[in-house]
PDB file of C-alpha atoms and ligand atoms in Angstrom:
ATOM      1  CA  UNK T   1    -111.642-122.676-123.412  1.00  0.00           C
ATOM      2  CA  UNK T   2    -110.247-125.822-124.992  1.00  0.00           C
ATOM      3  CA  UNK T   3    -110.505-129.194-123.348  1.00  0.00           C
ATOM      4  CA  UNK T   4    -107.575-130.213-121.124  1.00  0.00           C
ATOM      5  CA  UNK T   5    -104.677-132.394-122.174  1.00  0.00           C
ATOM      6  CA  UNK T   6    -104.820-135.695-120.311  1.00  0.00           C
ATOM      7  CA  UNK T   7    -101.445-136.932-119.019  1.00  0.00           C
ATOM      8  CA  UNK T   8    -101.910-140.541-117.919  1.00  0.00           C
ATOM      9  CA  UNK T   9     -99.305-142.609-116.098  1.00  0.00           C
ATOM     10  CA  UNK T  10     -99.175-146.368-115.670  1.00  0.00           C
ATOM     11  CA  UNK T  11     -97.856-148.685-112.982  1.00  0.00           C
ATOM     12  CA  UNK T  12     -94.994-147.930-110.604  1.00  0.00           C
ATOM     13  CA  UNK T  13     -94.667-144.323-111.719  1.00  0.00           C
ATOM     14  CA  UNK T  14     -96.028-143.318-108.293  1.00  0.00           C
ATOM     15  CA  UNK T  15     -92.584-144.398-107.045  1.00  0.00           C
ATOM     16  CA  UNK T  16     -90.736-141.971-109.283  1.00  0.00           C
ATOM     17  CA  UNK T  17     -87.740-140.497-107.468  1.00  0.00           C
ATOM     18  CA  UNK T  18     -87.350-143.622-105.305  1.00  0.00           C
ATOM     19  CA  UNK T  19     -87.522-146.351-107.940  1.00  0.00           C
ATOM     20  CA  UNK T  20     -84.307-147.121-109.859  1.00  0.00           C
ATOM     21  CA  UNK T  21     -83.163-143.465-109.769  1.00  0.00           C
ATOM     22  CA  UNK T  22     -80.150-144.303-111.952  1.00  0.00           C
ATOM     23  CA  UNK T  23     -82.687-144.968-114.740  1.00  0.00           C
ATOM     24  CA  UNK T  24     -85.662-142.755-113.891  1.00  0.00           C
ATOM     25  CA  UNK T  25     -84.006-139.892-112.003  1.00  0.00           C
ATOM     26  CA  UNK T  26     -84.664-138.233-108.658  1.00  0.00           C
ATOM     27  CA  UNK T  27     -87.750-136.153-109.398  1.00  0.00           C
ATOM     28  CA  UNK T  28     -91.114-137.246-108.006  1.00  0.00           C
ATOM     29  CA  UNK T  29     -94.240-137.659-110.113  1.00  0.00           C
ATOM     30  CA  UNK T  30     -95.498-134.468-108.458  1.00  0.00           C
ATOM     31  CA  UNK T  31     -92.447-132.648-109.818  1.00  0.00           C
ATOM     32  CA  UNK T  32     -93.208-134.043-113.276  1.00  0.00           C
ATOM     33  CA  UNK T  33     -96.821-132.917-113.001  1.00  0.00           C
ATOM     34  CA  UNK T  34     -95.650-129.381-112.131  1.00  0.00           C
ATOM     35  CA  UNK T  35     -93.483-129.364-115.271  1.00  0.00           C
ATOM     36  CA  UNK T  36     -96.459-130.435-117.403  1.00  0.00           C
ATOM     37  CA  UNK T  37     -98.793-127.835-115.901  1.00  0.00           C
ATOM     38  CA  UNK T  38     -96.214-125.056-116.396  1.00  0.00           C
ATOM     39  CA  UNK T  39     -95.517-126.053-119.990  1.00  0.00           C
ATOM     40  CA  UNK T  40     -99.214-126.227-120.866  1.00  0.00           C
ATOM     41  CA  UNK T  41     -99.877-122.866-119.211  1.00  0.00           C
ATOM     42  CA  UNK T  42     -97.491-121.173-121.657  1.00  0.00           C
ATOM     43  CA  UNK T  43     -99.953-122.222-124.379  1.00  0.00           C
ATOM     44  CA  UNK T  44    -103.071-121.339-122.371  1.00  0.00           C
ATOM     45  CA  UNK T  45    -103.838-125.056-121.919  1.00  0.00           C
ATOM     46  CA  UNK T  46    -104.682-127.084-118.844  1.00  0.00           C
ATOM     47  CA  UNK T  47    -103.637-130.565-117.733  1.00  0.00           C
ATOM     48  CA  UNK T  48    -105.474-133.480-116.141  1.00  0.00           C
ATOM     49  CA  UNK T  49    -102.647-135.548-114.605  1.00  0.00           C
ATOM     50  CA  UNK T  50    -103.267-139.056-113.214  1.00  0.00           C
ATOM     51  CA  UNK T  51    -101.422-142.241-112.264  1.00  0.00           C
ATOM     52  CA  UNK T  52    -102.678-145.770-111.636  1.00  0.00           C
ATOM     53  CA  UNK T  53    -101.228-149.198-110.981  1.00  0.00           C
ATOM     54  CA  UNK T  54    -104.327-150.856-112.471  1.00  0.00           C
ATOM     55  CA  UNK T  55    -104.668-151.724-116.161  1.00  0.00           C
ATOM     56  CA  UNK T  56    -108.472-151.438-116.172  1.00  0.00           C
ATOM     57  CA  UNK T  57    -108.399-148.015-114.559  1.00  0.00           C
ATOM     58  CA  UNK T  58    -105.886-146.791-117.148  1.00  0.00           C
ATOM     59  CA  UNK T  59    -108.194-148.061-119.891  1.00  0.00           C
ATOM     60  CA  UNK T  60    -111.194-146.330-118.276  1.00  0.00           C
ATOM     61  CA  UNK T  61    -109.281-143.046-118.308  1.00  0.00           C
ATOM     62  CA  UNK T  62    -108.271-143.511-121.961  1.00  0.00           C
ATOM     63  CA  UNK T  63    -111.961-144.011-122.774  1.00  0.00           C
ATOM     64  CA  UNK T  64    -112.839-140.902-120.748  1.00  0.00           C
ATOM     65  CA  UNK T  65    -110.327-138.928-122.828  1.00  0.00           C
ATOM     66  CA  UNK T  66    -112.455-139.620-125.943  1.00  0.00           C
ATOM     67  CA  UNK T  67    -114.903-136.922-124.942  1.00  0.00           C
ATOM     68  CA  UNK T  68    -113.038-134.934-122.328  1.00  0.00           C
ATOM     69  CA  UNK T  69    -109.523-134.286-123.686  1.00  0.00           C
ATOM     70  CA  UNK T  70    -108.047-132.332-126.586  1.00  0.00           C
ATOM     71  CA  UNK T  71    -104.951-134.567-126.668  1.00  0.00           C
ATOM     72  CA  UNK T  72    -103.496-137.451-124.681  1.00  0.00           C
ATOM     73  CA  UNK T  73     -99.982-137.883-123.320  1.00  0.00           C
ATOM     74  CA  UNK T  74     -99.479-141.389-121.959  1.00  0.00           C
ATOM     75  CA  UNK T  75     -96.606-143.085-120.188  1.00  0.00           C
ATOM     76  CA  UNK T  76     -97.992-146.613-120.107  1.00  0.00           C
ATOM     77  CA  UNK T  77     -94.933-147.870-118.186  1.00  0.00           C
ATOM     78  CA  UNK T  78     -94.859-151.702-118.144  1.00  0.00           C
ATOM     79  CA  UNK T  79     -98.338-151.995-119.705  1.00  0.00           C
ATOM     80  CA  UNK T  80     -96.973-150.503-122.905  1.00  0.00           C
ATOM     81  CA  UNK T  81     -95.044-153.712-123.468  1.00  0.00           C
ATOM     82  CA  UNK T  82     -97.867-156.109-122.589  1.00  0.00           C
ATOM     83  CA  UNK T  83    -101.361-154.687-122.996  1.00  0.00           C
ATOM     84  CA  UNK T  84    -103.300-155.316-126.194  1.00  0.00           C
ATOM     85  CA  UNK T  85    -106.371-154.058-124.303  1.00  0.00           C
ATOM     86  CA  UNK T  86    -104.706-150.683-123.762  1.00  0.00           C
ATOM     87  CA  UNK T  87    -103.786-150.530-127.453  1.00  0.00           C
ATOM     88  CA  UNK T  88    -107.409-151.292-128.389  1.00  0.00           C
ATOM     89  CA  UNK T  89    -108.649-148.481-126.117  1.00  0.00           C
ATOM     90  CA  UNK T  90    -106.167-146.031-127.654  1.00  0.00           C
ATOM     91  CA  UNK T  91    -107.260-147.001-131.154  1.00  0.00           C
ATOM     92  CA  UNK T  92    -110.775-145.783-130.304  1.00  0.00           C
ATOM     93  CA  UNK T  93    -109.474-142.214-129.806  1.00  0.00           C
ATOM     94  CA  UNK T  94    -109.543-139.601-132.540  1.00  0.00           C
ATOM     95  CA  UNK T  95    -107.426-137.043-130.635  1.00  0.00           C
ATOM     96  CA  UNK T  96    -103.594-136.886-130.909  1.00  0.00           C
ATOM     97  CA  UNK T  97    -101.762-139.439-128.715  1.00  0.00           C
ATOM     98  CA  UNK T  98     -98.205-138.801-127.566  1.00  0.00           C
ATOM     99  CA  UNK T  99     -96.431-141.777-126.007  1.00  0.00           C
ATOM    100  CA  UNK T 100     -93.905-140.672-123.413  1.00  0.00           C
ATOM    101  CA  UNK T 101     -91.101-142.460-121.559  1.00  0.00           C
ATOM    102  CA  UNK T 102     -88.503-141.173-119.126  1.00  0.00           C
ATOM    103  CA  UNK T 103     -85.941-143.721-120.287  1.00  0.00           C
ATOM    104  CA  UNK T 104     -85.269-144.894-123.823  1.00  0.00           C
ATOM    105  CA  UNK T 105     -86.848-148.380-123.902  1.00  0.00           C
ATOM    106  CA  UNK T 106     -85.216-149.123-127.271  1.00  0.00           C
ATOM    107  CA  UNK T 107     -81.793-148.963-125.600  1.00  0.00           C
ATOM    108  CA  UNK T 108     -82.719-151.322-122.749  1.00  0.00           C
ATOM    109  CA  UNK T 109     -83.734-155.005-122.416  1.00  0.00           C
ATOM    110  CA  UNK T 110     -85.078-156.604-125.601  1.00  0.00           C
ATOM    111  CA  UNK T 111     -88.594-157.093-124.110  1.00  0.00           C
ATOM    112  CA  UNK T 112     -88.923-153.289-123.859  1.00  0.00           C
ATOM    113  CA  UNK T 113     -88.375-152.856-127.605  1.00  0.00           C
ATOM    114  CA  UNK T 114     -91.962-153.829-128.350  1.00  0.00           C
ATOM    115  CA  UNK T 115     -94.362-151.130-127.257  1.00  0.00           C
ATOM    116  CA  UNK T 116     -97.946-151.822-128.324  1.00  0.00           C
ATOM    117  CA  UNK T 117     -98.894-148.218-127.543  1.00  0.00           C
ATOM    118  CA  UNK T 118     -96.627-147.018-130.363  1.00  0.00           C
ATOM    119  CA  UNK T 119     -99.015-148.627-132.871  1.00  0.00           C
ATOM    120  CA  UNK T 120    -101.666-146.078-131.877  1.00  0.00           C
ATOM    121  CA  UNK T 121     -99.410-143.111-131.072  1.00  0.00           C
ATOM    122  CA  UNK T 122     -99.140-139.972-133.175  1.00  0.00           C
ATOM    123  CA  UNK T 123     -95.554-139.697-131.917  1.00  0.00           C
ATOM    124  CA  UNK T 124     -93.204-140.903-129.209  1.00  0.00           C
ATOM    125  CA  UNK T 125     -90.878-139.007-126.850  1.00  0.00           C
ATOM    126  CA  UNK T 126     -88.426-141.069-124.820  1.00  0.00           C
ATOM    127  CA  UNK T 127     -85.070-140.884-123.124  1.00  0.00           C
ATOM    128  CA  UNK T 128     -85.027-137.346-121.737  1.00  0.00           C
ATOM    129  CA  UNK T 129     -86.090-138.031-118.167  1.00  0.00           C
ATOM    130  CA  UNK T 130     -88.735-135.600-116.880  1.00  0.00           C
ATOM    131  CA  UNK T 131     -88.074-133.380-119.906  1.00  0.00           C
ATOM    132  CA  UNK T 132     -89.714-136.113-122.034  1.00  0.00           C
ATOM    133  CA  UNK T 133     -93.008-135.065-120.445  1.00  0.00           C
ATOM    134  CA  UNK T 134     -92.409-131.388-121.218  1.00  0.00           C
ATOM    135  CA  UNK T 135     -91.624-132.205-124.840  1.00  0.00           C
ATOM    136  CA  UNK T 136     -94.696-134.446-125.034  1.00  0.00           C
ATOM    137  CA  UNK T 137     -96.935-131.694-123.605  1.00  0.00           C
ATOM    138  CA  UNK T 138     -95.377-129.208-126.024  1.00  0.00           C
ATOM    139  CA  UNK T 139     -96.258-131.530-128.913  1.00  0.00           C
ATOM    140  CA  UNK T 140     -99.739-132.137-127.500  1.00  0.00           C
ATOM    141  CA  UNK T 141    -100.398-128.381-127.275  1.00  0.00           C
ATOM    142  CA  UNK T 142     -99.439-127.976-130.913  1.00  0.00           C
ATOM    143  CA  UNK T 143    -101.593-130.874-132.078  1.00  0.00           C
ATOM    144  CA  UNK T 144    -104.569-130.505-129.723  1.00  0.00           C
ATOM    145  CA  UNK T 145    -108.044-130.570-131.168  1.00  0.00           C
ATOM    146  CA  UNK T 146    -110.683-128.532-129.309  1.00  0.00           C
TER     147      UNK T 146
HETATM  148  C1  DQA J 201     -90.969-146.407-118.744  1.00  0.00           C
HETATM  149  C2  DQA J 201     -90.208-147.498-119.494  1.00  0.00           C
HETATM  150  C3  DQA J 201     -90.879-148.846-119.323  1.00  0.00           C
HETATM  151  O1  DQA J 201     -90.135-149.850-120.009  1.00  0.00           O
HETATM  152  C4  DQA J 201     -90.946-149.228-117.861  1.00  0.00           C
HETATM  153  O2  DQA J 201     -91.682-150.433-117.707  1.00  0.00           O
HETATM  154  C5  DQA J 201     -91.489-148.150-116.996  1.00  0.00           C
HETATM  155  C6  DQA J 201     -91.154-146.763-117.285  1.00  0.00           C
HETATM  156  C7  DQA J 201     -90.253-145.061-118.813  1.00  0.00           C
HETATM  157  O3  DQA J 201     -90.878-144.044-118.532  1.00  0.00           O
HETATM  158  O4  DQA J 201     -89.049-145.016-119.117  1.00  0.00           O
HETATM  159  O5  DQA J 201     -92.146-148.417-115.988  1.00  0.00           O
HETATM  160  O6  DQA J 201     -92.249-146.255-119.360  1.00  0.00           O
END
């Protein structure tokens, strides 16, 4: 059995479905998790799905992924635009990293155009709403190391 794919979510994503639905849609984070689990199952893979509003906790989970995950999907949310510490943690991983966003940050405010996480990512999926996660999991399944 291969190691799970970690799907880690940063701040405010617990409010998915309620928060700015015109940008992020009406599905809850639980709905998104169900999509990820279903997509991974097609490939015989499992998902560890988590969300935190705390930068340090997100970094702890990235470090945990070093030994426990076969690939990492991460929606860093606002921390993607600000956190050098998160980038440093990601750079210590040797598994594939897929950066994932519901919206397309490149088409929004200028401060969202810099995403530190992209410097460590194998690839980026953004702009497809909850389907971004499915596409990211699909990519992770294809790239996963055991
Ligand atoms: C986001 C985009 C970020 O710019 C924003 O801070 C988020 C969500 C997305 O999924 O579209 O919180 O990562």
